Amino acid sequence: MTPGQDSAAGRGREGRDRLARALREARSRSGISGVRAGRAAGMSQSKVSKIERGLLLPSADDVAALCRTYEVPDEERTGLVSLAEALREETASRVILARGVSGFQRRLNRLAASASLIRSFHPVLVPGALQTRAYTRVIFDDPRDKVSDEEAEAAVEARQERRRMLAEGAVRQRFVLPEGALRWQLGSAETMAEQIEDIIETASRKGSAVIGVIPWTTPVHVLPGHGFNVYDEDAVMVATETATATLTGAADIATYAELFAELEKAADFGSEAVAHLERIAADYRRLAEEQRMR
């Protein structure tokens, strides 16, 4: 990031922290539990918790609903709603690089750790929690990101923490992997063979991860243009080429939940998914051998 981006990001973090603290203190003064607050404000208790911990940036409507629930005085309510609007506008207008920024990866880790179910899809990448270290390093070594080696390594380590959470079964996760993403040769055939074989190991375990594969031979009728993660029914993280956005509106969450359900319908799971993965891994092993022979 440039110094100007660092400064803007710092102001954004301070604003998010201030908003989270104010809402947390308002609920404490009201004596209302998180469950009751969520019910009254039309959201889940887990969303209230994530907002209060600064993991989710609430919309102005979210803040207004919580303020009404806590009977926050009009002047303070107006200030908090305005702060939420300003933070939303700043987030929308500022490019937030998702790659090469270790702090962003650590924030994703906290959001993941607070969720009970994460649903993940990406059209050209293996989702972060499934990535091997070698695969992740190729992503963060992209010269376009122009970040230091130290920052890139810190980002790799932060993403590997989500991989450890998955292995430990701390969070239930569902993945839909299109064959096109698995065929997108990132780095080398050797890197991809190791990555696919690692996914096979995860898919074969009786754990908290459920992995589906959409083979290229399956006709599909949906066109997801970008990757996304759905965190419970509280938020969606959407990744584009230049930015990552967190959506907390009920309509947005419902849209992505429905899209994920449609993708799941096209996917094969269990032994069929493993068979697809083994076929792809074998192709990469053959390609890697050919590359070594050249």
Coordinates of C-alpha atoms in Angstrom, one line a residue:
M1 CA 0.0 0.0 0.0
T2 CA 1.1 3.6 -0.5
P3 CA 1.4 5.9 2.5
G4 CA -1.9 7.5 1.6
Q5 CA -3.6 4.1 1.5
D6 CA -2.1 3.2 4.8
S7 CA -3.4 6.4 6.3
A8 CA -6.9 5.9 4.9
A9 CA -6.9 2.3 6.0
G10 CA -5.9 3.4 9.5
R11 CA -8.7 6.0 9.7
G12 CA -11.1 3.3 8.5
R13 CA -10.0 0.9 11.2
E14 CA -10.4 3.6 13.9
G15 CA -13.9 4.4 12.6
R16 CA -14.9 0.8 12.6
D17 CA -13.5 0.3 16.1
R18 CA -15.3 3.4 17.4
L19 CA -18.6 2.3 15.8
A20 CA -18.3 -1.2 17.2
R21 CA -17.4 0.1 20.7
A22 CA -20.3 2.6 20.7
L23 CA -22.9 -0.1 19.8
R24 CA -21.4 -2.5 22.3
E25 CA -21.7 0.1 25.1
A26 CA -25.2 1.1 24.0
R27 CA -26.4 -2.5 24.3
S28 CA -24.6 -2.8 27.7
R29 CA -26.4 0.3 29.0
S30 CA -29.8 -1.0 27.8
G31 CA -29.3 -4.3 29.6
I32 CA -30.5 -6.2 26.5
S33 CA -28.9 -9.5 25.6
G34 CA -27.4 -10.1 22.2
V35 CA -30.1 -12.6 21.3
R36 CA -32.9 -10.2 22.2
A37 CA -31.1 -7.3 20.4
G38 CA -30.8 -9.4 17.3
R39 CA -34.4 -10.5 17.4
A40 CA -35.7 -6.9 17.9
A41 CA -33.4 -5.5 15.2
G42 CA -34.2 -8.2 12.6
M43 CA -30.8 -9.9 12.6
S44 CA -29.1 -12.9 14.2
Q45 CA -27.3 -12.8 17.5
S46 CA -24.1 -13.9 15.8
K47 CA -24.3 -10.8 13.5
V48 CA -24.8 -8.5 16.5
S49 CA -21.7 -10.1 18.0
K50 CA -19.6 -9.7 14.8
I51 CA -20.6 -6.1 14.6
E52 CA -19.7 -5.4 18.2
R53 CA -16.3 -7.0 17.7
G54 CA -15.6 -5.0 14.5
L55 CA -15.6 -8.1 12.3
L56 CA -18.5 -6.8 10.2
L57 CA -19.2 -3.3 9.1
P58 CA -22.9 -2.7 9.6
S59 CA -25.1 -0.8 7.2
A60 CA -26.7 2.5 8.2
D61 CA -30.0 0.6 8.4
D62 CA -28.4 -2.0 10.7
V63 CA -27.1 0.8 13.0
A64 CA -30.4 2.6 13.0
A65 CA -32.3 -0.6 14.0
L66 CA -29.8 -1.4 16.8
C67 CA -30.0 2.2 18.1
R68 CA -33.8 2.0 18.2
T69 CA -33.6 -1.3 20.1
Y70 CA -31.2 0.3 22.6
E71 CA -33.2 3.5 22.8
V72 CA -30.1 5.6 21.9
P73 CA -30.7 9.3 22.2
D74 CA -31.5 11.0 18.8
E75 CA -28.3 13.0 18.6
E76 CA -26.1 10.0 19.3
R77 CA -28.1 7.9 17.0
T78 CA -27.7 10.4 14.1
G79 CA -24.0 10.5 14.7
L80 CA -23.6 6.7 14.6
V81 CA -25.8 6.3 11.5
S82 CA -23.7 9.0 9.8
L83 CA -20.5 7.3 10.8
A84 CA -21.7 4.0 9.3
E85 CA -22.6 5.7 6.1
A86 CA -19.2 7.4 5.9
L87 CA -17.4 4.1 6.5
R88 CA -19.5 2.4 3.9
E89 CA -18.7 5.1 1.3
E90 CA -15.0 5.0 2.2
T91 CA -14.9 1.2 1.8
A92 CA -16.7 1.3 -1.5
S93 CA -14.4 4.0 -2.9
R94 CA -11.1 2.7 -1.6
V95 CA -9.3 -0.1 -3.3
I96 CA -8.6 -2.9 -0.8
L97 CA -6.0 -5.3 -2.1
A98 CA -7.0 -8.7 -1.0
R99 CA -3.6 -10.2 -2.0
G100 CA -0.4 -9.3 -0.2
V101 CA -2.0 -7.7 2.8
S102 CA -1.4 -9.8 5.9
G103 CA -3.7 -7.6 8.1
F104 CA -6.6 -8.3 5.8
Q105 CA -5.9 -12.0 5.9
R106 CA -5.8 -11.9 9.7
R107 CA -9.2 -10.2 9.8
L108 CA -10.6 -12.9 7.6
N109 CA -9.2 -15.4 10.1
R110 CA -11.1 -13.8 12.9
L111 CA -14.3 -13.7 10.9
A112 CA -13.9 -17.4 10.0
A113 CA -13.2 -18.3 13.6
S114 CA -16.4 -16.6 14.7
A115 CA -18.6 -18.5 12.1
S116 CA -20.4 -21.8 12.6
L117 CA -20.7 -22.5 8.8
I118 CA -18.7 -21.1 5.8
R119 CA -19.7 -21.7 2.2
S120 CA -17.0 -21.1 -0.4
F121 CA -16.8 -20.9 -4.1
H122 CA -14.2 -19.4 -6.6
P123 CA -14.3 -19.7 -10.4
V124 CA -10.5 -19.8 -10.9
L125 CA -8.9 -20.4 -7.6
V126 CA -8.8 -23.1 -4.9
P127 CA -10.5 -21.5 -1.8
G128 CA -8.0 -20.1 0.8
A129 CA -8.7 -22.6 3.5
L130 CA -7.8 -25.5 1.2
Q131 CA -4.7 -24.0 -0.2
T132 CA -1.3 -25.6 0.3
R133 CA 1.6 -23.3 1.3
A134 CA 3.2 -23.6 -2.1
Y135 CA -0.1 -22.7 -3.9
T136 CA -0.7 -19.7 -1.6
R137 CA 2.9 -18.5 -2.1
V138 CA 2.4 -18.3 -5.9
I139 CA -0.6 -16.1 -5.3
F140 CA 1.2 -13.7 -3.0
D141 CA 4.3 -13.6 -5.1
D142 CA 2.4 -11.8 -7.9
P143 CA 4.6 -8.9 -8.9
R144 CA 1.6 -6.7 -9.6
D145 CA 0.9 -6.4 -5.9
K146 CA 4.3 -4.7 -5.2
V147 CA 4.5 -5.7 -1.6
S148 CA 7.6 -6.6 0.3
D149 CA 8.8 -10.2 0.7
E150 CA 8.1 -9.9 4.5
E151 CA 4.5 -8.8 3.9
A152 CA 3.9 -11.6 1.4
E153 CA 5.3 -14.2 3.7
A154 CA 3.1 -12.8 6.6
A155 CA 0.1 -13.1 4.3
V156 CA 1.0 -16.7 3.4
E157 CA 1.2 -17.5 7.1
A158 CA -2.1 -15.8 7.9
R159 CA -3.9 -17.8 5.2
Q160 CA -2.3 -21.0 6.4
E161 CA -4.0 -20.4 9.8
R162 CA -7.4 -20.9 8.1
R163 CA -6.0 -24.1 6.7
R164 CA -5.1 -25.2 10.2
M165 CA -8.6 -24.2 11.5
L166 CA -10.1 -26.4 8.8
A167 CA -7.9 -29.4 9.7
E168 CA -8.8 -29.0 13.4
G169 CA -12.5 -29.1 12.5
A170 CA -13.2 -25.9 14.4
V171 CA -15.6 -24.5 11.8
R172 CA -17.9 -26.4 9.4
Q173 CA -17.1 -25.5 5.8
R174 CA -18.7 -26.4 2.5
F175 CA -16.7 -25.9 -0.8
V176 CA -17.8 -26.1 -4.4
L177 CA -14.8 -26.5 -6.7
P178 CA -15.4 -26.1 -10.5
E179 CA -13.1 -28.3 -12.5
G180 CA -12.1 -25.2 -14.4
A181 CA -10.6 -23.7 -11.2
L182 CA -8.7 -27.0 -10.6
R183 CA -7.4 -27.0 -14.2
W184 CA -6.1 -23.4 -13.8
Q185 CA -2.4 -24.2 -13.6
L186 CA -1.1 -21.9 -11.0
G187 CA 2.7 -21.9 -10.8
S188 CA 3.5 -25.3 -12.2
A189 CA 2.0 -28.8 -12.8
E190 CA 4.0 -30.1 -9.7
T191 CA 2.4 -27.4 -7.5
M192 CA -1.1 -28.2 -8.8
A193 CA -0.6 -32.0 -8.4
E194 CA 0.4 -31.5 -4.8
Q195 CA -2.5 -29.1 -4.3
I196 CA -5.1 -31.5 -5.7
E197 CA -3.7 -34.4 -3.8
D198 CA -4.0 -32.4 -0.6
I199 CA -7.7 -31.7 -1.4
I200 CA -8.2 -35.4 -1.9
E201 CA -6.9 -36.1 1.6
T202 CA -9.2 -33.4 3.0
A203 CA -12.2 -34.7 1.1
S204 CA -11.5 -38.3 2.2
R205 CA -11.4 -37.4 5.9
K206 CA -14.5 -37.6 8.1
G207 CA -14.3 -34.0 9.3
S208 CA -16.0 -30.7 9.2
A209 CA -15.2 -30.0 5.5
V210 CA -17.6 -31.0 2.7
I211 CA -16.1 -30.7 -0.8
G212 CA -18.1 -30.9 -4.0
V213 CA -16.6 -30.8 -7.5
I214 CA -18.4 -29.6 -10.6
P215 CA -16.9 -31.7 -13.5
W216 CA -16.5 -29.9 -16.9
T217 CA -18.9 -32.4 -18.4
T218 CA -21.8 -31.2 -16.3
P219 CA -24.0 -28.6 -17.9
V220 CA -24.6 -25.5 -15.6
H221 CA -27.1 -22.7 -15.8
V222 CA -25.6 -20.2 -13.4
L223 CA -22.7 -17.7 -14.2
P224 CA -20.9 -16.6 -11.0
G225 CA -18.4 -14.0 -12.1
H226 CA -16.3 -13.9 -8.9
G227 CA -15.4 -15.8 -5.8
F228 CA -17.3 -15.4 -2.6
N229 CA -17.6 -16.8 1.0
V230 CA -20.9 -16.9 2.9
Y231 CA -20.4 -16.6 6.7
D232 CA -23.5 -18.2 8.4
E233 CA -26.4 -16.0 7.5
D234 CA -24.6 -12.8 8.6
A235 CA -22.2 -11.7 5.8
V236 CA -20.8 -12.4 2.3
M237 CA -17.2 -11.7 1.4
V238 CA -17.0 -11.0 -2.4
A239 CA -13.6 -10.9 -4.2
T240 CA -13.1 -8.9 -7.4
E241 CA -9.9 -8.2 -9.3
T242 CA -9.2 -4.9 -7.4
A243 CA -11.2 -5.1 -4.2
T244 CA -12.9 -7.2 -1.6
A245 CA -16.2 -6.2 -0.2
T246 CA -18.1 -7.4 2.9
L247 CA -21.9 -7.5 2.3
T248 CA -24.2 -7.6 5.3
G249 CA -27.6 -6.8 3.8
A250 CA -30.2 -9.5 4.1
A251 CA -31.0 -9.4 0.3
D252 CA -27.3 -9.7 -0.6
I253 CA -26.8 -12.6 1.7
A254 CA -29.9 -14.4 0.5
T255 CA -28.8 -13.9 -3.2
Y256 CA -25.4 -15.5 -2.5
A257 CA -26.8 -18.3 -0.4
E258 CA -29.2 -19.2 -3.2
L259 CA -26.4 -19.0 -5.8
F260 CA -24.3 -21.4 -3.6
A261 CA -27.3 -23.8 -3.4
E262 CA -27.6 -23.8 -7.2
L263 CA -23.8 -24.6 -7.5
E264 CA -24.1 -27.4 -5.0
K265 CA -26.9 -29.0 -7.2
A266 CA -24.4 -29.2 -10.0
A267 CA -21.6 -30.7 -7.9
D268 CA -20.7 -34.2 -7.1
F269 CA -19.7 -35.1 -3.5
G270 CA -18.2 -38.0 -1.6
S271 CA -16.5 -40.7 -3.6
E272 CA -17.6 -39.2 -6.9
A273 CA -15.8 -35.9 -6.0
V274 CA -12.7 -37.8 -4.9
A275 CA -12.7 -39.7 -8.3
H276 CA -12.8 -36.4 -10.2
L277 CA -10.0 -35.0 -8.1
E278 CA -7.9 -38.2 -8.6
R279 CA -8.4 -37.9 -12.4
I280 CA -7.2 -34.3 -12.3
A281 CA -4.2 -35.0 -10.1
A282 CA -3.1 -37.9 -12.4
D283 CA -3.2 -35.5 -15.4
Y284 CA -1.1 -33.0 -13.5
R285 CA 1.4 -35.7 -12.5
R286 CA 1.7 -36.8 -16.2
L287 CA 2.2 -33.1 -17.2
A288 CA 4.8 -32.6 -14.5
E289 CA 6.8 -35.6 -15.7
E290 CA 6.6 -34.3 -19.3
Q291 CA 7.9 -30.9 -18.1
R292 CA 10.8 -32.5 -16.3
M293 CA 11.7 -34.5 -19.4
R294 CA 11.9 -31.4 -21.6

